Amino acid sequence: MLKAIEDFGKKTTFEFLPLKLEDVIKSYLDLYLAIFKNQGVRFTKELPEKIPFIRGVKQELMEVIANLSDNAIHALLAIKEKKISLKVEVPNQDIIRISLKDNGYGITEEKVRAIFAPFVTTKASTEGKGFGLYNCRRIIERHKGKIWAESEGENKGAT
């Protein structure tokens, strides 16, 4: 866990370098498995055998997954049986899809379309300022990717 914390806090030039996504996920899991356990979250993961190299900034990608995980944990606060799953898919050599799914309070259709804008949050005003997902979107777009949310509605979780 200490290695993962050092990795996450390591200074970076923000220069895109060849990167093994497995290393990002390993560092993330080293940090978050203990958090999930402490919060009573049943965590599952589904990873392919081989994930292609990407060009990117490890700390930024960890920040995205960590922010999504923090939001998922928050969405589970009132849920008795807390579940979060991480899934990595490689449909072809040009696409890597990472999804983080929870069974929390969900997001209304109206909010799903807006949550990546600045100042938009599903949390109480004392709990969030609405910049986490906005920053995630900026990081993913800088990495030439796309980020979006899906939810079937309130109390139906989100991905």
Backbone as JSON Lines, residues from 0, in Angstrom:
{"i":0,"aa":"M","n":[0.83,-1.19,0.0],"ca":[0.0,0.0,0.0],"c":[0.88,1.26,0.0]}
{"i":1,"aa":"L","n":[1.97,1.24,0.77],"ca":[2.87,2.39,0.79],"c":[3.46,2.66,-0.58]}
{"i":2,"aa":"K","n":[3.83,1.59,-1.3],"ca":[4.37,1.74,-2.65],"c":[3.34,2.4,-3.55]}
{"i":3,"aa":"A","n":[2.07,1.99,-3.42],"ca":[1.01,2.57,-4.23],"c":[0.8,4.04,-3.9]}
{"i":4,"aa":"I","n":[0.88,4.4,-2.62],"ca":[0.73,5.8,-2.22],"c":[1.88,6.62,-2.79]}
{"i":5,"aa":"E","n":[3.1,6.1,-2.71],"ca":[4.25,6.79,-3.3],"c":[4.06,6.96,-4.79]}
{"i":6,"aa":"D","n":[3.59,5.9,-5.45],"ca":[3.36,5.91,-6.89],"c":[2.34,6.98,-7.26]}
{"i":7,"aa":"F","n":[1.26,7.04,-6.52],"ca":[0.18,7.98,-6.79],"c":[0.65,9.42,-6.58]}
{"i":8,"aa":"G","n":[1.49,9.65,-5.58],"ca":[1.96,10.99,-5.26],"c":[3.24,11.4,-5.95]}
{"i":9,"aa":"K","n":[3.79,10.51,-6.75],"ca":[5.07,10.79,-7.42],"c":[4.95,11.99,-8.37]}
{"i":10,"aa":"K","n":[5.99,12.82,-8.35],"ca":[6.01,13.96,-9.27],"c":[6.03,13.43,-10.7]}
{"i":11,"aa":"T","n":[5.38,14.17,-11.57],"ca":[5.35,13.78,-12.98],"c":[5.55,15.01,-13.86]}
{"i":12,"aa":"T","n":[6.04,14.77,-15.04],"ca":[6.19,15.84,-16.02],"c":[4.92,15.99,-16.84]}
{"i":13,"aa":"F","n":[3.97,15.07,-16.64],"ca":[2.73,15.02,-17.4],"c":[2.99,14.74,-18.88]}
{"i":14,"aa":"E","n":[4.17,14.19,-19.16],"ca":[4.51,13.79,-20.52],"c":[3.96,12.38,-20.76]}
{"i":15,"aa":"F","n":[3.36,12.18,-21.92],"ca":[2.84,10.86,-22.25],"c":[4.0,9.92,-22.53]}
{"i":16,"aa":"L","n":[4.01,8.81,-21.82],"ca":[5.04,7.79,-21.96],"c":[4.38,6.44,-22.2]}
{"i":17,"aa":"P","n":[5.11,5.48,-22.79],"ca":[4.54,4.13,-22.91],"c":[4.18,3.62,-21.52]}
{"i":18,"aa":"L","n":[3.03,3.01,-21.4],"ca":[2.49,2.67,-20.09],"c":[1.73,1.36,-20.15]}
{"i":19,"aa":"K","n":[2.0,0.5,-19.17],"ca":[1.22,-0.72,-19.03],"c":[0.01,-0.41,-18.16]}
{"i":20,"aa":"L","n":[-1.16,-0.55,-18.71],"ca":[-2.37,-0.28,-17.95],"c":[-2.47,-1.21,-16.73]}
{"i":21,"aa":"E","n":[-1.89,-2.41,-16.84],"ca":[-1.86,-3.33,-15.7],"c":[-1.18,-2.69,-14.5]}
{"i":22,"aa":"D","n":[-0.15,-1.87,-14.74],"ca":[0.56,-1.2,-13.65],"c":[-0.33,-0.16,-12.98]}
{"i":23,"aa":"V","n":[-1.13,0.54,-13.78],"ca":[-2.07,1.53,-13.23],"c":[-3.07,0.8,-12.34]}
{"i":24,"aa":"I","n":[-3.62,-0.29,-12.85],"ca":[-4.64,-1.05,-12.11],"c":[-4.05,-1.67,-10.86]}
{"i":25,"aa":"K","n":[-2.84,-2.2,-10.94],"ca":[-2.21,-2.8,-9.77],"c":[-2.01,-1.75,-8.67]}
{"i":26,"aa":"S","n":[-1.48,-0.59,-9.03],"ca":[-1.28,0.48,-8.03],"c":[-2.61,0.92,-7.45]}
{"i":27,"aa":"Y","n":[-3.62,1.04,-8.3],"ca":[-4.96,1.41,-7.82],"c":[-5.48,0.37,-6.83]}
{"i":28,"aa":"L","n":[-5.36,-0.91,-7.17],"ca":[-5.86,-1.96,-6.28],"c":[-5.08,-2.0,-4.97]}
{"i":29,"aa":"D","n":[-3.77,-1.75,-5.04],"ca":[-2.97,-1.71,-3.81],"c":[-3.49,-0.65,-2.86]}
{"i":30,"aa":"L","n":[-4.0,0.45,-3.41],"ca":[-4.56,1.52,-2.57],"c":[-5.99,1.22,-2.13]}
{"i":31,"aa":"Y","n":[-6.82,0.76,-3.04],"ca":[-8.25,0.73,-2.79],"c":[-8.81,-0.56,-2.21]}
{"i":32,"aa":"L","n":[-8.12,-1.67,-2.34],"ca":[-8.68,-2.9,-1.77],"c":[-8.88,-2.78,-0.27]}
{"i":33,"aa":"A","n":[-7.95,-2.13,0.42],"ca":[-8.1,-1.93,1.87],"c":[-9.25,-0.96,2.17]}
{"i":34,"aa":"I","n":[-9.41,0.05,1.34],"ca":[-10.51,1.01,1.52],"c":[-11.85,0.31,1.33]}
{"i":35,"aa":"F","n":[-11.94,-0.51,0.28],"ca":[-13.18,-1.25,0.03],"c":[-13.51,-2.16,1.21]}
{"i":36,"aa":"K","n":[-12.5,-2.86,1.69],"ca":[-12.71,-3.76,2.82],"c":[-13.2,-2.98,4.04]}
{"i":37,"aa":"N","n":[-12.55,-1.86,4.32],"ca":[-12.92,-1.02,5.46],"c":[-14.35,-0.5,5.35]}
{"i":38,"aa":"Q","n":[-14.8,-0.24,4.13],"ca":[-16.15,0.3,3.9],"c":[-17.2,-0.81,3.74]}
{"i":39,"aa":"G","n":[-16.77,-2.07,3.81],"ca":[-17.71,-3.18,3.66],"c":[-18.18,-3.4,2.24]}
{"i":40,"aa":"V","n":[-17.35,-3.03,1.27],"ca":[-17.68,-3.17,-0.15],"c":[-17.17,-4.5,-0.67]}
{"i":41,"aa":"R","n":[-18.05,-5.23,-1.34],"ca":[-17.61,-6.45,-2.04],"c":[-17.13,-6.01,-3.42]}
{"i":42,"aa":"F","n":[-15.82,-6.15,-3.63],"ca":[-15.19,-5.69,-4.87],"c":[-14.86,-6.88,-5.76]}
{"i":43,"aa":"T","n":[-15.18,-6.76,-7.04],"ca":[-14.8,-7.77,-8.02],"c":[-14.11,-7.09,-9.19]}
{"i":44,"aa":"K","n":[-13.28,-7.86,-9.88],"ca":[-12.62,-7.32,-11.07],"c":[-12.62,-8.36,-12.17]}
{"i":45,"aa":"E","n":[-12.65,-7.86,-13.38],"ca":[-12.61,-8.71,-14.57],"c":[-11.61,-8.1,-15.53]}
{"i":46,"aa":"L","n":[-10.47,-8.78,-15.69],"ca":[-9.4,-8.25,-16.52],"c":[-9.06,-9.26,-17.62]}
{"i":47,"aa":"P","n":[-8.79,-8.8,-18.83],"ca":[-8.36,-9.72,-19.88],"c":[-6.93,-10.2,-19.63]}
{"i":48,"aa":"E","n":[-6.55,-11.26,-20.27],"ca":[-5.18,-11.78,-20.1],"c":[-4.13,-10.8,-20.57]}
{"i":49,"aa":"K","n":[-4.41,-10.13,-21.68],"ca":[-3.42,-9.22,-22.24],"c":[-4.06,-7.87,-22.54]}
{"i":50,"aa":"I","n":[-3.43,-6.82,-22.03],"ca":[-3.89,-5.45,-22.28],"c":[-2.76,-4.74,-23.02]}
{"i":51,"aa":"P","n":[-3.07,-4.12,-24.17],"ca":[-2.0,-3.45,-24.93],"c":[-1.41,-2.26,-24.16]}
{"i":52,"aa":"F","n":[-0.18,-1.91,-24.52],"ca":[0.44,-0.71,-23.98],"c":[-0.34,0.51,-24.47]}
{"i":53,"aa":"I","n":[-0.32,1.56,-23.67],"ca":[-0.89,2.84,-24.08],"c":[0.16,3.91,-23.86]}
{"i":54,"aa":"R","n":[-0.11,5.1,-24.33],"ca":[0.73,6.26,-24.01],"c":[-0.08,7.12,-23.07]}
{"i":55,"aa":"G","n":[0.52,7.45,-21.93],"ca":[-0.23,8.24,-20.99],"c":[0.57,8.6,-19.76]}
{"i":56,"aa":"V","n":[-0.12,9.14,-18.78],"ca":[0.47,9.55,-17.5],"c":[-0.18,8.7,-16.41]}
{"i":57,"aa":"K","n":[0.61,7.84,-15.81],"ca":[0.08,6.89,-14.82],"c":[-0.68,7.58,-13.69]}
{"i":58,"aa":"Q","n":[-0.11,8.61,-13.12],"ca":[-0.74,9.28,-11.98],"c":[-2.09,9.88,-12.37]}
{"i":59,"aa":"E","n":[-2.19,10.41,-13.57],"ca":[-3.46,10.99,-14.0],"c":[-4.52,9.9,-14.16]}
{"i":60,"aa":"L","n":[-4.15,8.78,-14.75],"ca":[-5.11,7.69,-14.93],"c":[-5.52,7.09,-13.6]}
{"i":61,"aa":"M","n":[-4.58,7.0,-12.67],"ca":[-4.92,6.55,-11.31],"c":[-5.89,7.54,-10.65]}
{"i":62,"aa":"E","n":[-5.67,8.82,-10.88],"ca":[-6.56,9.84,-10.31],"c":[-7.99,9.64,-10.8]}
{"i":63,"aa":"V","n":[-8.15,9.31,-12.07],"ca":[-9.49,9.09,-12.63],"c":[-10.16,7.9,-11.95]}
{"i":64,"aa":"I","n":[-9.46,6.77,-11.9],"ca":[-10.06,5.57,-11.3],"c":[-10.33,5.78,-9.81]}
{"i":65,"aa":"A","n":[-9.43,6.48,-9.14],"ca":[-9.62,6.75,-7.72],"c":[-10.84,7.65,-7.5]}
{"i":66,"aa":"N","n":[-11.0,8.68,-8.33],"ca":[-12.14,9.57,-8.19],"c":[-13.45,8.82,-8.43]}
{"i":67,"aa":"L","n":[-13.47,7.98,-9.47],"ca":[-14.67,7.19,-9.75],"c":[-14.97,6.25,-8.59]}
{"i":68,"aa":"S","n":[-13.94,5.68,-7.99],"ca":[-14.12,4.79,-6.84],"c":[-14.65,5.54,-5.63]}
{"i":69,"aa":"D","n":[-14.11,6.72,-5.37],"ca":[-14.6,7.53,-4.25],"c":[-16.08,7.87,-4.44]}
{"i":70,"aa":"N","n":[-16.46,8.22,-5.67],"ca":[-17.86,8.51,-5.95],"c":[-18.73,7.27,-5.75]}
{"i":71,"aa":"A","n":[-18.22,6.12,-6.18],"ca":[-18.98,4.87,-6.01],"c":[-19.16,4.55,-4.53]}
{"i":72,"aa":"I","n":[-18.11,4.7,-3.76],"ca":[-18.21,4.46,-2.31],"c":[-19.25,5.39,-1.69]}
{"i":73,"aa":"H","n":[-19.24,6.65,-2.09],"ca":[-20.21,7.6,-1.56],"c":[-21.64,7.17,-1.92]}
{"i":74,"aa":"A","n":[-21.82,6.68,-3.14],"ca":[-23.15,6.26,-3.59],"c":[-23.65,5.03,-2.83]}
{"i":75,"aa":"L","n":[-22.76,4.34,-2.14],"ca":[-23.11,3.11,-1.42],"c":[-23.36,3.33,0.07]}
{"i":76,"aa":"L","n":[-23.2,4.54,0.56],"ca":[-23.28,4.78,2.0],"c":[-24.55,4.23,2.64]}
{"i":77,"aa":"A","n":[-25.68,4.37,1.99],"ca":[-26.94,3.93,2.58],"c":[-27.34,2.52,2.12]}
{"i":78,"aa":"I","n":[-26.48,1.85,1.38],"ca":[-26.78,0.53,0.84],"c":[-26.25,-0.54,1.79]}
{"i":79,"aa":"K","n":[-27.05,-1.55,2.04],"ca":[-26.62,-2.6,2.96],"c":[-25.58,-3.52,2.32]}
{"i":80,"aa":"E","n":[-25.87,-4.02,1.13],"ca":[-24.95,-4.93,0.43],"c":[-24.22,-4.14,-0.66]}
{"i":81,"aa":"K","n":[-23.06,-3.61,-0.3],"ca":[-22.3,-2.71,-1.17],"c":[-21.48,-3.52,-2.17]}
{"i":82,"aa":"K","n":[-21.59,-3.13,-3.46],"ca":[-20.84,-3.83,-4.52],"c":[-20.23,-2.82,-5.48]}
{"i":83,"aa":"I","n":[-18.97,-3.06,-5.82],"ca":[-18.28,-2.3,-6.85],"c":[-17.53,-3.3,-7.71]}
{"i":84,"aa":"S","n":[-17.6,-3.11,-9.03],"ca":[-16.84,-3.99,-9.93],"c":[-16.06,-3.16,-10.93]}
{"i":85,"aa":"L","n":[-14.86,-3.64,-11.23],"ca":[-13.99,-3.03,-12.23],"c":[-13.89,-4.03,-13.38]}
{"i":86,"aa":"K","n":[-14.1,-3.54,-14.58],"ca":[-14.03,-4.41,-15.75],"c":[-13.2,-3.72,-16.82]}
{"i":87,"aa":"V","n":[-12.23,-4.46,-17.38],"ca":[-11.41,-3.96,-18.48],"c":[-11.69,-4.85,-19.69]}
{"i":88,"aa":"E","n":[-12.03,-4.21,-20.8],"ca":[-12.29,-4.92,-22.04],"c":[-11.38,-4.37,-23.13]}
{"i":89,"aa":"V","n":[-10.94,-5.25,-24.03],"ca":[-10.11,-4.86,-25.16],"c":[-10.79,-5.4,-26.42]}
{"i":90,"aa":"P","n":[-11.79,-4.66,-26.94],"ca":[-12.5,-5.15,-28.13],"c":[-11.61,-5.26,-29.36]}
{"i":91,"aa":"N","n":[-10.6,-4.37,-29.44],"ca":[-9.59,-4.46,-30.5],"c":[-8.35,-3.7,-30.02]}
{"i":92,"aa":"Q","n":[-7.29,-3.73,-30.81],"ca":[-6.01,-3.13,-30.39],"c":[-6.08,-1.61,-30.22]}
{"i":93,"aa":"D","n":[-7.12,-0.97,-30.76],"ca":[-7.23,0.48,-30.67],"c":[-8.14,0.95,-29.55]}
{"i":94,"aa":"I","n":[-8.84,0.02,-28.89],"ca":[-9.8,0.41,-27.87],"c":[-9.58,-0.4,-26.59]}
{"i":95,"aa":"I","n":[-9.5,0.33,-25.49],"ca":[-9.5,-0.3,-24.17],"c":[-10.64,0.38,-23.4]}
{"i":96,"aa":"R","n":[-11.57,-0.43,-22.93],"ca":[-12.73,0.11,-22.19],"c":[-12.6,-0.31,-20.73]}
{"i":97,"aa":"I","n":[-12.63,0.68,-19.86],"ca":[-12.57,0.43,-18.42],"c":[-13.89,0.91,-17.83]}
{"i":98,"aa":"S","n":[-14.55,0.04,-17.09],"ca":[-15.79,0.47,-16.45],"c":[-15.74,0.15,-14.96]}
{"i":99,"aa":"L","n":[-16.31,1.05,-14.2],"ca":[-16.42,0.88,-12.75],"c":[-17.91,0.99,-12.43]}
{"i":100,"aa":"K","n":[-18.45,-0.07,-11.87],"ca":[-19.89,-0.15,-11.64],"c":[-20.18,-0.3,-10.15]}
{"i":101,"aa":"D","n":[-21.24,0.38,-9.69],"ca":[-21.67,0.22,-8.29],"c":[-23.16,-0.06,-8.26]}
{"i":102,"aa":"N","n":[-23.63,-0.5,-7.13],"ca":[-25.07,-0.73,-6.95],"c":[-25.67,0.31,-6.0]}
{"i":103,"aa":"G","n":[-25.16,1.53,-6.09],"ca":[-25.56,2.61,-5.21],"c":[-26.83,3.32,-5.61]}
{"i":104,"aa":"Y","n":[-26.93,4.59,-5.21],"ca":[-28.17,5.34,-5.37],"c":[-28.49,5.75,-6.8]}
{"i":105,"aa":"G","n":[-27.59,5.51,-7.74],"ca":[-27.88,5.79,-9.14],"c":[-27.9,7.26,-9.48]}
{"i":106,"aa":"I","n":[-28.18,7.54,-10.74],"ca":[-28.18,8.92,-11.23],"c":[-29.39,9.08,-12.13]}
{"i":107,"aa":"T","n":[-30.09,10.16,-11.97],"ca":[-31.22,10.43,-12.85],"c":[-30.72,10.68,-14.27]}
{"i":108,"aa":"E","n":[-31.6,10.45,-15.23],"ca":[-31.24,10.66,-16.64],"c":[-30.78,12.1,-16.88]}
{"i":109,"aa":"E","n":[-31.43,13.03,-16.23],"ca":[-31.09,14.45,-16.35],"c":[-29.66,14.72,-15.87]}
{"i":110,"aa":"K","n":[-29.28,14.14,-14.73],"ca":[-27.94,14.35,-14.18],"c":[-26.87,13.61,-14.97]}
{"i":111,"aa":"V","n":[-27.19,12.43,-15.53],"ca":[-26.2,11.66,-16.29],"c":[-25.62,12.52,-17.4]}
{"i":112,"aa":"R","n":[-26.45,13.3,-18.03],"ca":[-25.99,14.14,-19.15],"c":[-25.13,15.3,-18.68]}
{"i":113,"aa":"A","n":[-25.18,15.65,-17.4],"ca":[-24.53,16.87,-16.92],"c":[-23.36,16.65,-15.95]}
{"i":114,"aa":"I","n":[-23.17,15.44,-15.43],"ca":[-22.25,15.28,-14.3],"c":[-20.78,15.55,-14.6]}
{"i":115,"aa":"F","n":[-20.38,15.62,-15.86],"ca":[-18.98,15.9,-16.17],"c":[-18.71,17.39,-16.38]}
{"i":116,"aa":"A","n":[-19.73,18.21,-16.18],"ca":[-19.56,19.67,-16.27],"c":[-19.07,20.19,-14.92]}
{"i":117,"aa":"P","n":[-18.37,21.33,-14.92],"ca":[-17.92,21.89,-13.64],"c":[-19.1,22.31,-12.78]}
{"i":118,"aa":"F","n":[-18.93,22.19,-11.48],"ca":[-19.91,22.58,-10.45],"c":[-21.14,21.68,-10.37]}
{"i":119,"aa":"V","n":[-21.16,20.56,-11.1],"ca":[-22.3,19.65,-11.04],"c":[-21.93,18.49,-10.14]}
{"i":120,"aa":"T","n":[-22.8,18.19,-9.16],"ca":[-22.55,17.09,-8.24],"c":[-23.86,16.43,-7.86]}
{"i":121,"aa":"T","n":[-23.78,15.16,-7.52],"ca":[-24.96,14.45,-7.0],"c":[-24.93,14.43,-5.48]}
{"i":122,"aa":"K","n":[-23.88,15.01,-4.91],"ca":[-23.7,15.02,-3.46],"c":[-24.26,16.3,-2.85]}
{"i":123,"aa":"A","n":[-24.41,16.3,-1.55],"ca":[-24.82,17.51,-0.84],"c":[-23.75,18.58,-1.03]}
{"i":124,"aa":"S","n":[-24.13,19.82,-0.91],"ca":[-23.2,20.92,-1.14],"c":[-22.01,20.91,-0.19]}
{"i":125,"aa":"T","n":[-22.17,20.28,0.96],"ca":[-21.06,20.21,1.92],"c":[-20.11,19.04,1.63]}
{"i":126,"aa":"E","n":[-20.49,18.17,0.69],"ca":[-19.69,16.97,0.42],"c":[-18.93,17.01,-0.89]}
{"i":127,"aa":"G","n":[-19.34,17.82,-1.82],"ca":[-18.67,17.85,-3.11],"c":[-18.85,19.2,-3.78]}
{"i":128,"aa":"K","n":[-17.86,19.58,-4.54],"ca":[-17.9,20.88,-5.22],"c":[-18.19,20.75,-6.71]}
{"i":129,"aa":"G","n":[-18.2,19.52,-7.23],"ca":[-18.51,19.33,-8.64],"c":[-17.33,19.45,-9.57]}
{"i":130,"aa":"F","n":[-16.11,19.2,-9.07],"ca":[-14.94,19.27,-9.94],"c":[-14.3,17.91,-10.2]}
{"i":131,"aa":"G","n":[-14.64,16.91,-9.42],"ca":[-14.01,15.6,-9.56],"c":[-14.22,14.98,-10.94]}
{"i":132,"aa":"L","n":[-15.47,14.86,-11.35],"ca":[-15.76,14.26,-12.65],"c":[-15.37,15.19,-13.8]}
{"i":133,"aa":"Y","n":[-15.44,16.49,-13.56],"ca":[-14.97,17.45,-14.55],"c":[-13.48,17.23,-14.82]}
{"i":134,"aa":"N","n":[-12.69,17.09,-13.75],"ca":[-11.26,16.83,-13.91],"c":[-11.01,15.48,-14.57]}
{"i":135,"aa":"C","n":[-11.81,14.47,-14.23],"ca":[-11.69,13.16,-14.88],"c":[-11.89,13.3,-16.38]}
{"i":136,"aa":"R","n":[-12.92,14.04,-16.77],"ca":[-13.19,14.24,-18.19],"c":[-12.01,14.92,-18.88]}
{"i":137,"aa":"R","n":[-11.45,15.94,-18.25],"ca":[-10.3,16.64,-18.84],"c":[-9.11,15.69,-19.02]}
{"i":138,"aa":"I","n":[-8.85,14.86,-18.01],"ca":[-7.73,13.91,-18.09],"c":[-7.97,12.89,-19.2]}
{"i":139,"aa":"I","n":[-9.15,12.33,-19.25],"ca":[-9.44,11.3,-20.26],"c":[-9.4,11.9,-21.67]}
{"i":140,"aa":"E","n":[-9.93,13.09,-21.85],"ca":[-9.86,13.74,-23.16],"c":[-8.42,14.05,-23.55]}
{"i":141,"aa":"R","n":[-7.6,14.43,-22.58],"ca":[-6.17,14.67,-22.85],"c":[-5.49,13.39,-23.31]}
{"i":142,"aa":"H","n":[-5.99,12.25,-22.83],"ca":[-5.47,10.95,-23.23],"c":[-6.16,10.41,-24.48]}
{"i":143,"aa":"K","n":[-6.9,11.28,-25.17],"ca":[-7.62,10.94,-26.41],"c":[-8.68,9.87,-26.19]}
{"i":144,"aa":"G","n":[-9.29,9.88,-25.01],"ca":[-10.34,8.92,-24.7],"c":[-11.68,9.59,-24.5]}
{"i":145,"aa":"K","n":[-12.66,8.79,-24.16],"ca":[-14.01,9.28,-23.88],"c":[-14.44,8.75,-22.52]}
{"i":146,"aa":"I","n":[-15.21,9.55,-21.81],"ca":[-15.73,9.13,-20.51],"c":[-17.21,9.49,-20.47]}
{"i":147,"aa":"W","n":[-18.0,8.58,-19.91],"ca":[-19.43,8.83,-19.78],"c":[-19.96,8.01,-18.62]}
{"i":148,"aa":"A","n":[-21.18,8.3,-18.25],"ca":[-21.83,7.57,-17.16],"c":[-23.11,6.96,-17.68]}
{"i":149,"aa":"E","n":[-23.47,5.84,-17.07],"ca":[-24.73,5.18,-17.38],"c":[-25.41,4.8,-16.07]}
{"i":150,"aa":"S","n":[-26.73,4.97,-16.04],"ca":[-27.52,4.55,-14.88],"c":[-28.95,4.35,-15.35]}
{"i":151,"aa":"E","n":[-29.59,3.33,-14.82],"ca":[-30.99,3.08,-15.16],"c":[-31.91,3.93,-14.29]}
{"i":152,"aa":"G","n":[-31.35,4.76,-13.44],"ca":[-32.15,5.67,-12.63],"c":[-31.84,5.56,-11.16]}
{"i":153,"aa":"E","n":[-32.63,6.26,-10.38],"ca":[-32.41,6.29,-8.93],"c":[-32.51,4.9,-8.31]}
{"i":154,"aa":"N","n":[-31.58,4.63,-7.38],"ca":[-31.51,3.36,-6.66],"c":[-31.2,2.17,-7.55]}
{"i":155,"aa":"K","n":[-30.61,2.41,-8.72],"ca":[-30.28,1.31,-9.63],"c":[-28.8,1.28,-9.98]}
{"i":156,"aa":"G","n":[-27.98,1.95,-9.18],"ca":[-26.54,1.94,-9.41],"c":[-26.12,2.77,-10.6]}
{"i":157,"aa":"A","n":[-24.82,2.78,-10.85],"ca":[-24.27,3.54,-11.98],"c":[-23.0,2.88,-12.45]}
{"i":158,"aa":"T","n":[-22.68,3.13,-13.72],"ca":[-21.44,2.67,-14.32],"c":[-20.77,3.87,-14.95]}
